[in-house]
Amino acid sequence: MNTPHISIVIPLYNEEEVFQQLIDRLTPLMDSFDKSIEVILVDDGSRDATAQLMTDLALKDSRFQSIVLSRNFGHQTALTAGLQQVSATDAVLIIDADLQDPPELLDKLYQYYKDGYDVVYAVRKNRKEGFLKKLAYKSFYRLMDKISYIQIPLDTGDFSLISTRVANLLNEMPEESRFLRGMRSWLGFKQIGIEYNREERKSGESKYSLRKLFQLAFNGVFNFSEAPIKLITNLGLLTVISSFAYLGYVIAKKLIYGNVPEGFTGLLFVLVLFGGIQLLSLGLIGEYVLRIFFQVKQRPLFVIKEKIKNGKIKGKD
């Protein structure tokens, strides 16, 4: 196909059940849109038939590009792999495969791009998920709003339309522990949010386990906030103040009453408290050290097993 105006990047992981519904939604959109579109499907080490379905489609329809990773690298890395393959001249739409985010919103997002916005992110007006999950997401975004040194829009995910220059800059950012919505905000440029209603997953189950959600949240906190380090400093300062206050109490009691406070319970409490503070501090520092450890290895973020572009198998990359 000719050089497309828009690239749509979609990471997939065990999405066999929803795959055909996804294509059935994308195909009429591509046929009716007044700009040429390519779709980059990235298989993140699926264990079902997702990769094969992608391969068959890309060989049949050159508007679809299939990227098969060598193993499961994670959602954010799969998105990164897709972003590095875009060839659009105008913009890139980032969307998940579960159809909770409507691809038909592309037209509205693109209108804002034509008005000069480099980033048009979708804001979840409401989401049809369990109460605890909605509460966790809402709490996380408001926590990030308080502690982050950049402004990350509330109730937003990766679903967005970004200009090609923003996509290129994201590709130049070498973070190993990636938090794309934070990186997108950090870049700046002219950005705007568009509200939409998030639907239920059409088929299958969410691939974001509790562990993966916590990992994503930690990447957001430790990559875009100074709060953990400041917490250690504040805890240390509080400990020193408490120690001097207790010393003053002991001296005052000695001078006034002629004795000093005694008691195993109080001593045990102080030891446990200070020990807990030290372990917490080591854990927070360890999170930074771990990220530095993985970053300095300078391993590639992902490995491509197979790539199909323009209806041809490119093989290993």
PDB file of C-alpha atoms in Angstrom:
ATOM      1  CA  MET A   1       0.000   0.000   0.000  1.00  0.00           C
ATOM      2  CA  ASN A   2       1.018   3.636  -0.397  1.00  0.00           C
ATOM      3  CA  THR A   3       2.378   5.547   2.578  1.00  0.00           C
ATOM      4  CA  PRO A   4      -0.591   5.822   4.982  1.00  0.00           C
ATOM      5  CA  HIS A   5      -1.740   9.014   6.639  1.00  0.00           C
ATOM      6  CA  ILE A   6      -2.686   7.243   9.879  1.00  0.00           C
ATOM      7  CA  SER A   7      -1.292   4.212  11.668  1.00  0.00           C
ATOM      8  CA  ILE A   8      -3.349   2.308  14.244  1.00  0.00           C
ATOM      9  CA  VAL A   9      -1.227   0.420  16.779  1.00  0.00           C
ATOM     10  CA  ILE A  10      -2.907  -2.463  18.615  1.00  0.00           C
ATOM     11  CA  PRO A  11      -1.155  -4.814  21.086  1.00  0.00           C
ATOM     12  CA  LEU A  12      -2.716  -8.277  21.438  1.00  0.00           C
ATOM     13  CA  TYR A  13      -2.220 -11.012  24.007  1.00  0.00           C
ATOM     14  CA  ASN A  14      -4.410 -14.111  23.828  1.00  0.00           C
ATOM     15  CA  GLU A  15      -7.171 -12.236  21.994  1.00  0.00           C
ATOM     16  CA  GLU A  16      -8.371 -15.089  19.781  1.00  0.00           C
ATOM     17  CA  GLU A  17     -11.965 -14.724  21.010  1.00  0.00           C
ATOM     18  CA  VAL A  18     -12.271 -11.026  20.204  1.00  0.00           C
ATOM     19  CA  PHE A  19     -10.023 -10.901  17.114  1.00  0.00           C
ATOM     20  CA  GLN A  20     -12.705 -11.195  14.441  1.00  0.00           C
ATOM     21  CA  GLN A  21     -14.922  -8.635  16.169  1.00  0.00           C
ATOM     22  CA  LEU A  22     -11.958  -6.263  16.223  1.00  0.00           C
ATOM     23  CA  ILE A  23     -11.338  -6.678  12.498  1.00  0.00           C
ATOM     24  CA  ASP A  24     -15.056  -6.336  11.753  1.00  0.00           C
ATOM     25  CA  ARG A  25     -14.994  -2.942  13.514  1.00  0.00           C
ATOM     26  CA  LEU A  26     -11.740  -1.775  11.913  1.00  0.00           C
ATOM     27  CA  THR A  27     -12.404  -2.740   8.290  1.00  0.00           C
ATOM     28  CA  PRO A  28     -15.446  -0.490   7.646  1.00  0.00           C
ATOM     29  CA  LEU A  29     -13.660   2.325   9.458  1.00  0.00           C
ATOM     30  CA  MET A  30     -10.665   1.980   7.135  1.00  0.00           C
ATOM     31  CA  ASP A  31     -12.894   1.700   4.066  1.00  0.00           C
ATOM     32  CA  SER A  32     -14.940   4.804   4.868  1.00  0.00           C
ATOM     33  CA  PHE A  33     -12.264   7.103   6.316  1.00  0.00           C
ATOM     34  CA  ASP A  34     -11.111   9.856   3.962  1.00  0.00           C
ATOM     35  CA  LYS A  35      -7.449   9.227   4.785  1.00  0.00           C
ATOM     36  CA  SER A  36      -5.451   6.057   4.158  1.00  0.00           C
ATOM     37  CA  ILE A  37      -4.944   3.890   7.252  1.00  0.00           C
ATOM     38  CA  GLU A  38      -2.589   1.060   8.154  1.00  0.00           C
ATOM     39  CA  VAL A  39      -3.142  -1.175  11.184  1.00  0.00           C
ATOM     40  CA  ILE A  40      -0.144  -2.541  13.086  1.00  0.00           C
ATOM     41  CA  LEU A  41      -1.079  -5.616  15.101  1.00  0.00           C
ATOM     42  CA  VAL A  42       1.488  -6.632  17.716  1.00  0.00           C
ATOM     43  CA  ASP A  43       1.290 -10.111  19.215  1.00  0.00           C
ATOM     44  CA  ASP A  44       2.828 -10.068  22.692  1.00  0.00           C
ATOM     45  CA  GLY A  45       3.694 -13.761  22.983  1.00  0.00           C
ATOM     46  CA  SER A  46       0.141 -15.135  22.834  1.00  0.00           C
ATOM     47  CA  ARG A  47      -0.413 -18.792  23.694  1.00  0.00           C
ATOM     48  CA  ASP A  48      -3.580 -19.139  21.603  1.00  0.00           C
ATOM     49  CA  ALA A  49      -4.173 -18.658  17.858  1.00  0.00           C
ATOM     50  CA  THR A  50      -3.858 -14.860  17.912  1.00  0.00           C
ATOM     51  CA  ALA A  51      -0.519 -14.763  16.080  1.00  0.00           C
ATOM     52  CA  GLN A  52      -1.771 -17.099  13.363  1.00  0.00           C
ATOM     53  CA  LEU A  53      -4.924 -15.035  12.855  1.00  0.00           C
ATOM     54  CA  MET A  54      -2.793 -11.909  12.537  1.00  0.00           C
ATOM     55  CA  THR A  55      -0.478 -13.592  10.063  1.00  0.00           C
ATOM     56  CA  ASP A  56      -3.313 -14.814   7.865  1.00  0.00           C
ATOM     57  CA  LEU A  57      -4.928 -11.375   7.823  1.00  0.00           C
ATOM     58  CA  ALA A  58      -1.690  -9.499   7.041  1.00  0.00           C
ATOM     59  CA  LEU A  59      -0.891 -11.847   4.162  1.00  0.00           C
ATOM     60  CA  LYS A  60      -4.360 -11.302   2.721  1.00  0.00           C
ATOM     61  CA  ASP A  61      -4.783  -7.544   3.312  1.00  0.00           C
ATOM     62  CA  SER A  62      -1.688  -5.346   2.922  1.00  0.00           C
ATOM     63  CA  ARG A  63      -3.279  -2.603   5.025  1.00  0.00           C
ATOM     64  CA  PHE A  64      -2.610  -4.776   8.071  1.00  0.00           C
ATOM     65  CA  GLN A  65       0.880  -5.252   9.436  1.00  0.00           C
ATOM     66  CA  SER A  66       1.642  -8.187  11.757  1.00  0.00           C
ATOM     67  CA  ILE A  67       4.418  -8.021  14.344  1.00  0.00           C
ATOM     68  CA  VAL A  68       4.988 -11.200  16.355  1.00  0.00           C
ATOM     69  CA  LEU A  69       7.243 -10.813  19.400  1.00  0.00           C
ATOM     70  CA  SER A  70       9.441 -13.696  20.526  1.00  0.00           C
ATOM     71  CA  ARG A  71       7.751 -13.874  23.953  1.00  0.00           C
ATOM     72  CA  ASN A  72       5.485 -11.929  26.293  1.00  0.00           C
ATOM     73  CA  PHE A  73       7.241  -8.608  26.982  1.00  0.00           C
ATOM     74  CA  GLY A  74       4.260  -6.756  28.477  1.00  0.00           C
ATOM     75  CA  HIS A  75       1.590  -4.364  27.241  1.00  0.00           C
ATOM     76  CA  GLN A  76       3.655  -1.172  27.304  1.00  0.00           C
ATOM     77  CA  THR A  77       6.576  -2.809  25.506  1.00  0.00           C
ATOM     78  CA  ALA A  78       4.251  -4.285  22.875  1.00  0.00           C
ATOM     79  CA  LEU A  79       2.888  -0.795  22.252  1.00  0.00           C
ATOM     80  CA  THR A  80       6.456   0.444  21.924  1.00  0.00           C
ATOM     81  CA  ALA A  81       7.191  -2.275  19.366  1.00  0.00           C
ATOM     82  CA  GLY A  82       4.200  -1.135  17.337  1.00  0.00           C
ATOM     83  CA  LEU A  83       5.146   2.535  17.547  1.00  0.00           C
ATOM     84  CA  GLN A  84       8.576   1.751  16.153  1.00  0.00           C
ATOM     85  CA  GLN A  85       6.971   0.229  13.018  1.00  0.00           C
ATOM     86  CA  VAL A  86       4.615   3.063  12.075  1.00  0.00           C
ATOM     87  CA  SER A  87       4.995   4.713   8.682  1.00  0.00           C
ATOM     88  CA  ALA A  88       2.119   7.222   8.893  1.00  0.00           C
ATOM     89  CA  THR A  89       2.629  10.766   7.680  1.00  0.00           C
ATOM     90  CA  ASP A  90       0.058  12.378  10.001  1.00  0.00           C
ATOM     91  CA  ALA A  91      -0.831  10.605  13.233  1.00  0.00           C
ATOM     92  CA  VAL A  92      -0.931   7.363  15.211  1.00  0.00           C
ATOM     93  CA  LEU A  93      -3.968   5.951  17.001  1.00  0.00           C
ATOM     94  CA  ILE A  94      -3.126   3.801  20.049  1.00  0.00           C
ATOM     95  CA  ILE A  95      -5.888   1.418  21.079  1.00  0.00           C
ATOM     96  CA  ASP A  96      -6.330  -1.945  22.799  1.00  0.00           C
ATOM     97  CA  ALA A  97      -7.814  -5.020  21.137  1.00  0.00           C
ATOM     98  CA  ASP A  98     -10.630  -5.645  23.626  1.00  0.00           C
ATOM     99  CA  LEU A  99     -12.930  -3.002  22.034  1.00  0.00           C
ATOM    100  CA  GLN A 100     -13.571  -1.277  25.342  1.00  0.00           C
ATOM    101  CA  ASP A 101     -12.251   1.786  23.525  1.00  0.00           C
ATOM    102  CA  PRO A 102     -14.251   2.446  20.325  1.00  0.00           C
ATOM    103  CA  PRO A 103     -12.056   2.710  17.194  1.00  0.00           C
ATOM    104  CA  GLU A 104     -14.862   4.731  15.587  1.00  0.00           C
ATOM    105  CA  LEU A 105     -13.758   7.650  17.761  1.00  0.00           C
ATOM    106  CA  LEU A 106     -10.841   8.102  15.339  1.00  0.00           C
ATOM    107  CA  ASP A 107     -12.749  10.623  13.225  1.00  0.00           C
ATOM    108  CA  LYS A 108     -13.401  12.911  16.189  1.00  0.00           C
ATOM    109  CA  LEU A 109      -9.842  12.611  17.466  1.00  0.00           C
ATOM    110  CA  TYR A 110      -8.446  13.346  14.017  1.00  0.00           C
ATOM    111  CA  GLN A 111     -10.466  16.558  13.761  1.00  0.00           C
ATOM    112  CA  TYR A 112      -8.618  17.883  16.810  1.00  0.00           C
ATOM    113  CA  TYR A 113      -5.326  16.800  15.261  1.00  0.00           C
ATOM    114  CA  LYS A 114      -6.169  18.905  12.198  1.00  0.00           C
ATOM    115  CA  ASP A 115      -6.845  21.812  14.564  1.00  0.00           C
ATOM    116  CA  GLY A 116      -3.216  21.662  15.662  1.00  0.00           C
ATOM    117  CA  TYR A 117      -3.185  19.277  18.635  1.00  0.00           C
ATOM    118  CA  ASP A 118      -0.240  16.869  18.823  1.00  0.00           C
ATOM    119  CA  VAL A 119      -1.878  14.688  21.480  1.00  0.00           C
ATOM    120  CA  VAL A 120      -5.600  13.979  21.688  1.00  0.00           C
ATOM    121  CA  TYR A 121      -6.149  11.643  24.626  1.00  0.00           C
ATOM    122  CA  ALA A 122      -9.435   9.961  25.515  1.00  0.00           C
ATOM    123  CA  VAL A 123     -10.858  10.591  28.994  1.00  0.00           C
ATOM    124  CA  ARG A 124     -12.983   7.815  30.489  1.00  0.00           C
ATOM    125  CA  LYS A 125     -16.273   9.452  31.450  1.00  0.00           C
ATOM    126  CA  ASN A 126     -17.442   6.167  32.905  1.00  0.00           C
ATOM    127  CA  ARG A 127     -16.240   2.582  32.772  1.00  0.00           C
ATOM    128  CA  LYS A 128     -18.215  -0.645  33.035  1.00  0.00           C
ATOM    129  CA  GLU A 129     -16.020  -2.580  35.428  1.00  0.00           C
ATOM    130  CA  GLY A 130     -16.208  -3.881  38.979  1.00  0.00           C
ATOM    131  CA  PHE A 131     -16.488  -1.414  41.856  1.00  0.00           C
ATOM    132  CA  LEU A 132     -13.107  -2.288  43.379  1.00  0.00           C
ATOM    133  CA  LYS A 133     -11.282  -2.000  40.061  1.00  0.00           C
ATOM    134  CA  LYS A 134     -12.903   1.359  39.294  1.00  0.00           C
ATOM    135  CA  LEU A 135     -12.025   2.579  42.787  1.00  0.00           C
ATOM    136  CA  ALA A 136      -8.411   1.438  42.379  1.00  0.00           C
ATOM    137  CA  TYR A 137      -8.031   3.217  39.027  1.00  0.00           C
ATOM    138  CA  LYS A 138      -9.675   6.390  40.297  1.00  0.00           C
ATOM    139  CA  SER A 139      -7.521   6.432  43.436  1.00  0.00           C
ATOM    140  CA  PHE A 140      -4.319   5.822  41.480  1.00  0.00           C
ATOM    141  CA  TYR A 141      -4.869   8.673  39.037  1.00  0.00           C
ATOM    142  CA  ARG A 142      -5.693  11.087  41.825  1.00  0.00           C
ATOM    143  CA  LEU A 143      -2.636   9.966  43.763  1.00  0.00           C
ATOM    144  CA  MET A 144      -0.483  10.547  40.680  1.00  0.00           C
ATOM    145  CA  ASP A 145      -2.058  13.966  40.256  1.00  0.00           C
ATOM    146  CA  LYS A 146      -0.887  14.873  43.760  1.00  0.00           C
ATOM    147  CA  ILE A 147       2.642  13.444  43.708  1.00  0.00           C
ATOM    148  CA  SER A 148       3.791  13.610  40.079  1.00  0.00           C
ATOM    149  CA  TYR A 149       6.158  16.362  38.973  1.00  0.00           C
ATOM    150  CA  ILE A 150       4.263  16.538  35.668  1.00  0.00           C
ATOM    151  CA  GLN A 151       0.528  16.788  35.099  1.00  0.00           C
ATOM    152  CA  ILE A 152      -0.866  13.435  33.988  1.00  0.00           C
ATOM    153  CA  PRO A 153      -4.540  13.828  32.975  1.00  0.00           C
ATOM    154  CA  LEU A 154      -7.067  12.096  35.225  1.00  0.00           C
ATOM    155  CA  ASP A 155      -8.885   8.951  34.094  1.00  0.00           C
ATOM    156  CA  THR A 156      -6.888   8.475  30.909  1.00  0.00           C
ATOM    157  CA  GLY A 157      -5.184   5.412  29.504  1.00  0.00           C
ATOM    158  CA  ASP A 158      -3.102   4.755  26.422  1.00  0.00           C
ATOM    159  CA  PHE A 159      -6.091   5.271  24.085  1.00  0.00           C
ATOM    160  CA  SER A 160      -5.110   8.393  22.171  1.00  0.00           C
ATOM    161  CA  LEU A 161      -4.206   9.931  18.837  1.00  0.00           C
ATOM    162  CA  ILE A 162      -0.680  11.336  18.677  1.00  0.00           C
ATOM    163  CA  SER A 163       1.128  13.143  15.897  1.00  0.00           C
ATOM    164  CA  THR A 164       3.993  11.365  14.169  1.00  0.00           C
ATOM    165  CA  ARG A 165       6.511  13.740  15.749  1.00  0.00           C
ATOM    166  CA  VAL A 166       5.274  12.731  19.204  1.00  0.00           C
ATOM    167  CA  ALA A 167       5.481   9.068  18.172  1.00  0.00           C
ATOM    168  CA  ASN A 168       9.056   9.580  16.965  1.00  0.00           C
ATOM    169  CA  LEU A 169      10.025  11.271  20.229  1.00  0.00           C
ATOM    170  CA  LEU A 170       8.485   8.421  22.244  1.00  0.00           C
ATOM    171  CA  ASN A 171      10.607   6.021  20.209  1.00  0.00           C
ATOM    172  CA  GLU A 172      13.707   7.990  21.139  1.00  0.00           C
ATOM    173  CA  MET A 173      13.013   7.703  24.872  1.00  0.00           C
ATOM    174  CA  PRO A 174      15.037   4.731  26.182  1.00  0.00           C
ATOM    175  CA  GLU A 175      13.129   3.888  29.385  1.00  0.00           C
ATOM    176  CA  GLU A 176      13.076   0.193  30.179  1.00  0.00           C
ATOM    177  CA  SER A 177      10.221   0.508  32.693  1.00  0.00           C
ATOM    178  CA  ARG A 178       7.789   2.247  30.391  1.00  0.00           C
ATOM    179  CA  PHE A 179       4.695   4.220  31.388  1.00  0.00           C
ATOM    180  CA  LEU A 180       3.576   5.603  28.051  1.00  0.00           C
ATOM    181  CA  ARG A 181       0.776   7.853  29.260  1.00  0.00           C
ATOM    182  CA  GLY A 182       3.256   9.571  31.565  1.00  0.00           C
ATOM    183  CA  MET A 183       5.898   9.803  28.825  1.00  0.00           C
ATOM    184  CA  ARG A 184       3.247  11.270  26.530  1.00  0.00           C
ATOM    185  CA  SER A 185       2.432  13.957  29.100  1.00  0.00           C
ATOM    186  CA  TRP A 186       6.116  14.667  29.783  1.00  0.00           C
ATOM    187  CA  LEU A 187       6.730  15.530  26.120  1.00  0.00           C
ATOM    188  CA  GLY A 188       4.371  18.469  26.282  1.00  0.00           C
ATOM    189  CA  PHE A 189       3.181  20.018  22.987  1.00  0.00           C
ATOM    190  CA  LYS A 190      -0.457  20.968  22.490  1.00  0.00           C
ATOM    191  CA  GLN A 191      -2.704  18.380  24.150  1.00  0.00           C
ATOM    192  CA  ILE A 192      -6.433  18.025  24.728  1.00  0.00           C
ATOM    193  CA  GLY A 193      -8.720  15.432  26.326  1.00  0.00           C
ATOM    194  CA  ILE A 194     -11.958  14.086  24.812  1.00  0.00           C
ATOM    195  CA  GLU A 195     -14.522  12.346  27.035  1.00  0.00           C
ATOM    196  CA  TYR A 196     -16.039   9.014  26.026  1.00  0.00           C
ATOM    197  CA  ASN A 197     -17.922   6.107  27.556  1.00  0.00           C
ATOM    198  CA  ARG A 198     -15.779   3.026  28.045  1.00  0.00           C
ATOM    199  CA  GLU A 199     -17.568  -0.189  27.164  1.00  0.00           C
ATOM    200  CA  GLU A 200     -17.315  -3.678  28.598  1.00  0.00           C
ATOM    201  CA  ARG A 201     -14.805  -6.097  27.135  1.00  0.00           C
ATOM    202  CA  LYS A 202     -16.473  -7.785  24.155  1.00  0.00           C
ATOM    203  CA  SER A 203     -15.007 -11.269  24.663  1.00  0.00           C
ATOM    204  CA  GLY A 204     -12.453 -13.051  26.784  1.00  0.00           C
ATOM    205  CA  GLU A 205     -10.905 -11.826  30.020  1.00  0.00           C
ATOM    206  CA  SER A 206      -8.727  -8.879  30.914  1.00  0.00           C
ATOM    207  CA  LYS A 207      -5.032  -9.639  30.462  1.00  0.00           C
ATOM    208  CA  TYR A 208      -4.013  -7.115  33.115  1.00  0.00           C
ATOM    209  CA  SER A 209      -3.642  -9.206  36.258  1.00  0.00           C
ATOM    210  CA  LEU A 210      -3.408  -7.584  39.691  1.00  0.00           C
ATOM    211  CA  ARG A 211       0.372  -8.030  39.597  1.00  0.00           C
ATOM    212  CA  LYS A 212       0.648  -6.336  36.205  1.00  0.00           C
ATOM    213  CA  LEU A 213      -1.561  -3.480  37.344  1.00  0.00           C
ATOM    214  CA  PHE A 214       0.671  -2.918  40.379  1.00  0.00           C
ATOM    215  CA  GLN A 215       3.748  -3.069  38.156  1.00  0.00           C
ATOM    216  CA  LEU A 216       2.276  -0.430  35.849  1.00  0.00           C
ATOM    217  CA  ALA A 217       1.350   1.726  38.840  1.00  0.00           C
ATOM    218  CA  PHE A 218       4.864   1.411  40.292  1.00  0.00           C
ATOM    219  CA  ASN A 219       6.359   2.447  36.950  1.00  0.00           C
ATOM    220  CA  GLY A 220       4.153   5.519  37.009  1.00  0.00           C
ATOM    221  CA  VAL A 221       5.042   6.435  40.588  1.00  0.00           C
ATOM    222  CA  PHE A 222       8.789   5.776  40.454  1.00  0.00           C
ATOM    223  CA  ASN A 223       9.296   7.213  36.956  1.00  0.00           C
ATOM    224  CA  PHE A 224       7.292  10.408  37.348  1.00  0.00           C
ATOM    225  CA  SER A 225       7.359  11.299  41.033  1.00  0.00           C
ATOM    226  CA  GLU A 226       9.906  12.313  43.640  1.00  0.00           C
ATOM    227  CA  ALA A 227       7.494  11.356  46.420  1.00  0.00           C
ATOM    228  CA  PRO A 228       9.122   8.001  47.391  1.00  0.00           C
ATOM    229  CA  ILE A 229      12.525   9.607  47.993  1.00  0.00           C
ATOM    230  CA  LYS A 230      10.945  12.547  49.800  1.00  0.00           C
ATOM    231  CA  LEU A 231       8.993  10.087  51.928  1.00  0.00           C
ATOM    232  CA  ILE A 232      12.268   8.511  53.072  1.00  0.00           C
ATOM    233  CA  THR A 233      13.672  11.966  53.903  1.00  0.00           C
ATOM    234  CA  ASN A 234      10.540  12.918  55.821  1.00  0.00           C
ATOM    235  CA  LEU A 235      10.497   9.618  57.713  1.00  0.00           C
ATOM    236  CA  GLY A 236      14.148  10.113  58.649  1.00  0.00           C
ATOM    237  CA  LEU A 237      13.454  13.658  59.817  1.00  0.00           C
ATOM    238  CA  LEU A 238      10.421  12.485  61.803  1.00  0.00           C
ATOM    239  CA  THR A 239      12.535   9.761  63.415  1.00  0.00           C
ATOM    240  CA  VAL A 240      15.225  12.238  64.454  1.00  0.00           C
ATOM    241  CA  ILE A 241      12.622  14.649  65.874  1.00  0.00           C
ATOM    242  CA  SER A 242      10.930  11.820  67.740  1.00  0.00           C
ATOM    243  CA  SER A 243      14.258  10.667  69.164  1.00  0.00           C
ATOM    244  CA  PHE A 244      15.135  14.143  70.454  1.00  0.00           C
ATOM    245  CA  ALA A 245      11.617  14.565  71.847  1.00  0.00           C
ATOM    246  CA  TYR A 246      11.911  11.272  73.707  1.00  0.00           C
ATOM    247  CA  LEU A 247      15.391  12.249  74.955  1.00  0.00           C
ATOM    248  CA  GLY A 248      13.970  15.497  76.288  1.00  0.00           C
ATOM    249  CA  TYR A 249      11.171  13.574  78.004  1.00  0.00           C
ATOM    250  CA  VAL A 250      13.688  11.226  79.666  1.00  0.00           C
ATOM    251  CA  ILE A 251      15.886  14.105  80.875  1.00  0.00           C
ATOM    252  CA  ALA A 252      12.886  16.046  82.187  1.00  0.00           C
ATOM    253  CA  LYS A 253      11.592  13.004  84.070  1.00  0.00           C
ATOM    254  CA  LYS A 254      15.055  12.412  85.576  1.00  0.00           C
ATOM    255  CA  LEU A 255      15.411  15.995  86.726  1.00  0.00           C
ATOM    256  CA  ILE A 256      11.851  16.354  88.070  1.00  0.00           C
ATOM    257  CA  TYR A 257      11.061  12.915  89.475  1.00  0.00           C
ATOM    258  CA  GLY A 258      14.537  11.508  89.898  1.00  0.00           C
ATOM    259  CA  ASN A 259      13.960   8.425  87.754  1.00  0.00           C
ATOM    260  CA  VAL A 260      13.832   7.440  84.067  1.00  0.00           C
ATOM    261  CA  PRO A 261      11.009   5.700  82.198  1.00  0.00           C
ATOM    262  CA  GLU A 262      11.277   1.922  82.140  1.00  0.00           C
ATOM    263  CA  GLY A 263       9.363  -0.733  80.260  1.00  0.00           C
ATOM    264  CA  PHE A 264       9.998  -3.483  77.780  1.00  0.00           C
ATOM    265  CA  THR A 265       6.809  -2.696  75.801  1.00  0.00           C
ATOM    266  CA  GLY A 266       7.893   0.853  75.000  1.00  0.00           C
ATOM    267  CA  LEU A 267      11.364  -0.268  74.001  1.00  0.00           C
ATOM    268  CA  LEU A 268       9.970  -3.020  71.771  1.00  0.00           C
ATOM    269  CA  PHE A 269       7.610  -0.560  70.086  1.00  0.00           C
ATOM    270  CA  VAL A 270      10.453   1.840  69.310  1.00  0.00           C
ATOM    271  CA  LEU A 271      12.648  -0.935  67.908  1.00  0.00           C
ATOM    272  CA  VAL A 272       9.882  -2.303  65.712  1.00  0.00           C
ATOM    273  CA  LEU A 273       8.936   1.189  64.506  1.00  0.00           C
ATOM    274  CA  PHE A 274      12.459   2.170  63.552  1.00  0.00           C
ATOM    275  CA  GLY A 275      13.145  -1.249  62.052  1.00  0.00           C
ATOM    276  CA  GLY A 276      10.021  -0.951  59.913  1.00  0.00           C
ATOM    277  CA  ILE A 277      11.031   2.525  58.754  1.00  0.00           C
ATOM    278  CA  GLN A 278      14.468   1.235  57.771  1.00  0.00           C
ATOM    279  CA  LEU A 279      13.021  -1.697  55.808  1.00  0.00           C
ATOM    280  CA  LEU A 280      10.514   0.570  54.066  1.00  0.00           C
ATOM    281  CA  SER A 281      13.310   2.963  53.136  1.00  0.00           C
ATOM    282  CA  LEU A 282      15.460   0.143  51.773  1.00  0.00           C
ATOM    283  CA  GLY A 283      12.503  -1.146  49.745  1.00  0.00           C
ATOM    284  CA  LEU A 284      11.842   2.258  48.167  1.00  0.00           C
ATOM    285  CA  ILE A 285      15.522   2.754  47.367  1.00  0.00           C
ATOM    286  CA  GLY A 286      15.580  -0.779  45.980  1.00  0.00           C
ATOM    287  CA  GLU A 287      12.846   0.093  43.477  1.00  0.00           C
ATOM    288  CA  TYR A 288      15.050   2.833  42.052  1.00  0.00           C
ATOM    289  CA  VAL A 289      18.142   0.609  42.073  1.00  0.00           C
ATOM    290  CA  LEU A 290      16.219  -2.154  40.290  1.00  0.00           C
ATOM    291  CA  ARG A 291      15.166   0.225  37.531  1.00  0.00           C
ATOM    292  CA  ILE A 292      18.729   1.500  37.180  1.00  0.00           C
ATOM    293  CA  PHE A 293      19.961  -2.113  37.071  1.00  0.00           C
ATOM    294  CA  PHE A 294      17.672  -3.025  34.167  1.00  0.00           C
ATOM    295  CA  GLN A 295      18.308   0.267  32.369  1.00  0.00           C
ATOM    296  CA  VAL A 296      22.111   0.070  32.348  1.00  0.00           C
ATOM    297  CA  LYS A 297      22.051  -3.408  30.796  1.00  0.00           C
ATOM    298  CA  GLN A 298      20.920  -1.709  27.574  1.00  0.00           C
ATOM    299  CA  ARG A 299      19.203  -4.821  26.317  1.00  0.00           C
ATOM    300  CA  PRO A 300      16.678  -4.305  23.505  1.00  0.00           C
ATOM    301  CA  LEU A 301      13.198  -3.605  24.824  1.00  0.00           C
ATOM    302  CA  PHE A 302      11.761  -6.426  22.708  1.00  0.00           C
ATOM    303  CA  VAL A 303      12.669  -9.046  20.108  1.00  0.00           C
ATOM    304  CA  ILE A 304      10.646  -9.477  16.919  1.00  0.00           C
ATOM    305  CA  LYS A 305      10.141 -13.072  15.865  1.00  0.00           C
ATOM    306  CA  GLU A 306       8.312 -12.363  12.617  1.00  0.00           C
ATOM    307  CA  LYS A 307       7.047  -9.339  10.737  1.00  0.00           C
ATOM    308  CA  ILE A 308       4.583  -9.195   7.858  1.00  0.00           C
ATOM    309  CA  LYS A 309       4.334  -5.922   5.983  1.00  0.00           C
ATOM    310  CA  ASN A 310       2.749  -5.179   2.614  1.00  0.00           C
ATOM    311  CA  GLY A 311       1.621  -8.788   2.430  1.00  0.00           C
ATOM    312  CA  LYS A 312       5.180 -10.150   2.654  1.00  0.00           C
ATOM    313  CA  ILE A 313       6.936 -12.008   5.461  1.00  0.00           C
ATOM    314  CA  LYS A 314       9.997 -10.055   6.546  1.00  0.00           C
ATOM    315  CA  GLY A 315      11.266 -12.738   8.936  1.00  0.00           C
ATOM    316  CA  LYS A 316      13.395 -11.993  11.951  1.00  0.00           C
ATOM    317  CA  ASP A 317      14.231  -8.426  12.782  1.00  0.00           C
TER     318      ASP A 317
END
